[in-house]
mmCIF file of C-alpha atoms in Angstrom:
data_model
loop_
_atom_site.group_PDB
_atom_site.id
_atom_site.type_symbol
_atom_site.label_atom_id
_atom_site.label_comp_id
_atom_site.label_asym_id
_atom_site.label_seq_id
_atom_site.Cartn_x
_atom_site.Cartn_y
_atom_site.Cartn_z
ATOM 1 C CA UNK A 28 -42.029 -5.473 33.207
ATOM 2 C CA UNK A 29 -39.990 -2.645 32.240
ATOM 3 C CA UNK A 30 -41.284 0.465 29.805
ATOM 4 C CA UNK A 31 -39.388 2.424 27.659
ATOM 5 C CA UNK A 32 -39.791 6.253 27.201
ATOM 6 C CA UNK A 33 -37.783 6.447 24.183
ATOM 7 C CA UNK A 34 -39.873 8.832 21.756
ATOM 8 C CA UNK A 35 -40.004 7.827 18.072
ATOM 9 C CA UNK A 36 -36.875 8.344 16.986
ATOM 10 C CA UNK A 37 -35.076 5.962 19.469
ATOM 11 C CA UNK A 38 -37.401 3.689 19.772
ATOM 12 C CA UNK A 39 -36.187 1.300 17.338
ATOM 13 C CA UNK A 40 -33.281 0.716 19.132
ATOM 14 C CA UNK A 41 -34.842 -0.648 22.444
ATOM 15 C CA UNK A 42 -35.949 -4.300 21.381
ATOM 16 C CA UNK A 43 -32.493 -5.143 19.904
ATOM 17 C CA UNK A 44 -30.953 -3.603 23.029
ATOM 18 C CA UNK A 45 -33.509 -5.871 24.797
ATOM 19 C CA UNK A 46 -32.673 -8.573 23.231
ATOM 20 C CA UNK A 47 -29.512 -8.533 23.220
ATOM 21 C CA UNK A 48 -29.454 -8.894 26.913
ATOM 22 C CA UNK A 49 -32.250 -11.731 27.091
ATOM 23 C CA UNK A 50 -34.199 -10.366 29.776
ATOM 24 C CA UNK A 51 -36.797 -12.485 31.046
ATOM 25 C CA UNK A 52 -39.739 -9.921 31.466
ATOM 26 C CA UNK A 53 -41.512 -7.920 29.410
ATOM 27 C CA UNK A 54 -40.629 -4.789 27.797
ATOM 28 C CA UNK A 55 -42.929 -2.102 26.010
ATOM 29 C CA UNK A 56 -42.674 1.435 24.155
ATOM 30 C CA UNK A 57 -44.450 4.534 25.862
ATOM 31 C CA UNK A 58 -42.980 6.465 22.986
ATOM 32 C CA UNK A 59 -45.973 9.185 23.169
ATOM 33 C CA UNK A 60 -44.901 8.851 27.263
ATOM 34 C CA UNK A 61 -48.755 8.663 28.164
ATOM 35 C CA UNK A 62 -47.872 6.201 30.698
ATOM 36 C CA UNK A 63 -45.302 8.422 31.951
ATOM 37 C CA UNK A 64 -47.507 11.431 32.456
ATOM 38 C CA UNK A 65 -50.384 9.118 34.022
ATOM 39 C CA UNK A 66 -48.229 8.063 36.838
ATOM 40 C CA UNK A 67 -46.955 11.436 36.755
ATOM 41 C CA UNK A 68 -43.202 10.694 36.571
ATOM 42 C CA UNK A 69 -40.874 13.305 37.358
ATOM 43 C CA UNK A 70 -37.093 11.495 36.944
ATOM 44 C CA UNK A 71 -36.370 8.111 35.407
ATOM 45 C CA UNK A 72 -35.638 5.088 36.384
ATOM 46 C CA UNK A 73 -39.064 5.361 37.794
ATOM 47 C CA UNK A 74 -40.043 1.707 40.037
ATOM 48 C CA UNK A 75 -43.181 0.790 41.027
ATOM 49 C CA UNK A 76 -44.095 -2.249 42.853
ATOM 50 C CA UNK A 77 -47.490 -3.421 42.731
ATOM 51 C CA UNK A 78 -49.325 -6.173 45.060
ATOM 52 C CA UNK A 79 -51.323 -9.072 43.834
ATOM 53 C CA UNK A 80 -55.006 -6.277 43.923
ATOM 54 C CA UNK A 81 -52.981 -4.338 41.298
ATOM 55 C CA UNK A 82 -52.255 -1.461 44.050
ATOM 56 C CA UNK A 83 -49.288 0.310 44.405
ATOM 57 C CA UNK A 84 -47.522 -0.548 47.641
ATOM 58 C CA UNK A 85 -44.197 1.011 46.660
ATOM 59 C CA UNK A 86 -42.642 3.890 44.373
ATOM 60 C CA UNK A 87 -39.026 4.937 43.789
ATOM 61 C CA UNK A 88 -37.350 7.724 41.485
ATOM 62 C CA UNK A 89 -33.578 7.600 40.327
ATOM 63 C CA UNK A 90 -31.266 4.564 40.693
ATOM 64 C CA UNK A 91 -29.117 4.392 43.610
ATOM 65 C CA UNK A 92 -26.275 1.228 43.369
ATOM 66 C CA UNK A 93 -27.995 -1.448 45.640
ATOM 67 C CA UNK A 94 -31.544 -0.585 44.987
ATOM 68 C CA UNK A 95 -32.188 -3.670 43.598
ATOM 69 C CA UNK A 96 -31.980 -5.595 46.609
ATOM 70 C CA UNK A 97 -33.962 -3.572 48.559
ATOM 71 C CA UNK A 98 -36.216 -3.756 45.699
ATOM 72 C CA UNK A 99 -35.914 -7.602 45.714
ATOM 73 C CA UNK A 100 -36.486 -7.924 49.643
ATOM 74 C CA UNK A 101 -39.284 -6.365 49.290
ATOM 75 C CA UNK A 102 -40.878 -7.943 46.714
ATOM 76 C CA UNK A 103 -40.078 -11.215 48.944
ATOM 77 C CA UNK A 104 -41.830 -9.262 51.734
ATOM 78 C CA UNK A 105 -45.502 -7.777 49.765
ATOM 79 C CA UNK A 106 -45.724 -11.330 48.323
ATOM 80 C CA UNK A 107 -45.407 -13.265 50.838
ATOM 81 C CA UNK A 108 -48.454 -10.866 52.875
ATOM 82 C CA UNK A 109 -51.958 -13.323 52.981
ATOM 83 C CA UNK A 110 -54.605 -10.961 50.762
ATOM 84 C CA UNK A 111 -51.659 -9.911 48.326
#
């Protein structure tokens, strides 16, 4: 899932940006950013990864090129855990 911090004005311009580049997950507004503040977000791209409880098992600020596969592997990791 992916959420968008666009405020008002911008906002209409994620889903056809979305869209547009058929993603296969969700994607929602946080256009008041209350999301943002509850997780208390300092720098975007912001990444959580959550377990199968709903607990956060790993957090990430900025985008770095390669990320993603770290991010993958460990997604492969947490969900293959027994419990998760």
């Amino acid at each position: 899932m992916a959420i968008s911090i666009d405020d008002a004005r911008n906002s209409s311009k994620v889903m056809p940006f979305v869209n547009g580049r058929n993603w296969e997950y969700e994607v929602y507004l946080d256009v008041n950013k209350d999301f943002y503040r509850a997780m208390h977000v300092g720098n975007v791209p912001f990444t959580v990864l959550l377990n199968g409880k709903g607990e956060i098992v790993w957090q990430h600020t900025s985008y770095e090129e390669g990320g993603e596969v770290q991010l993958f592997d460990l997604v492969k990791k947490t969900g293959s855990r027994s419990g998760y």
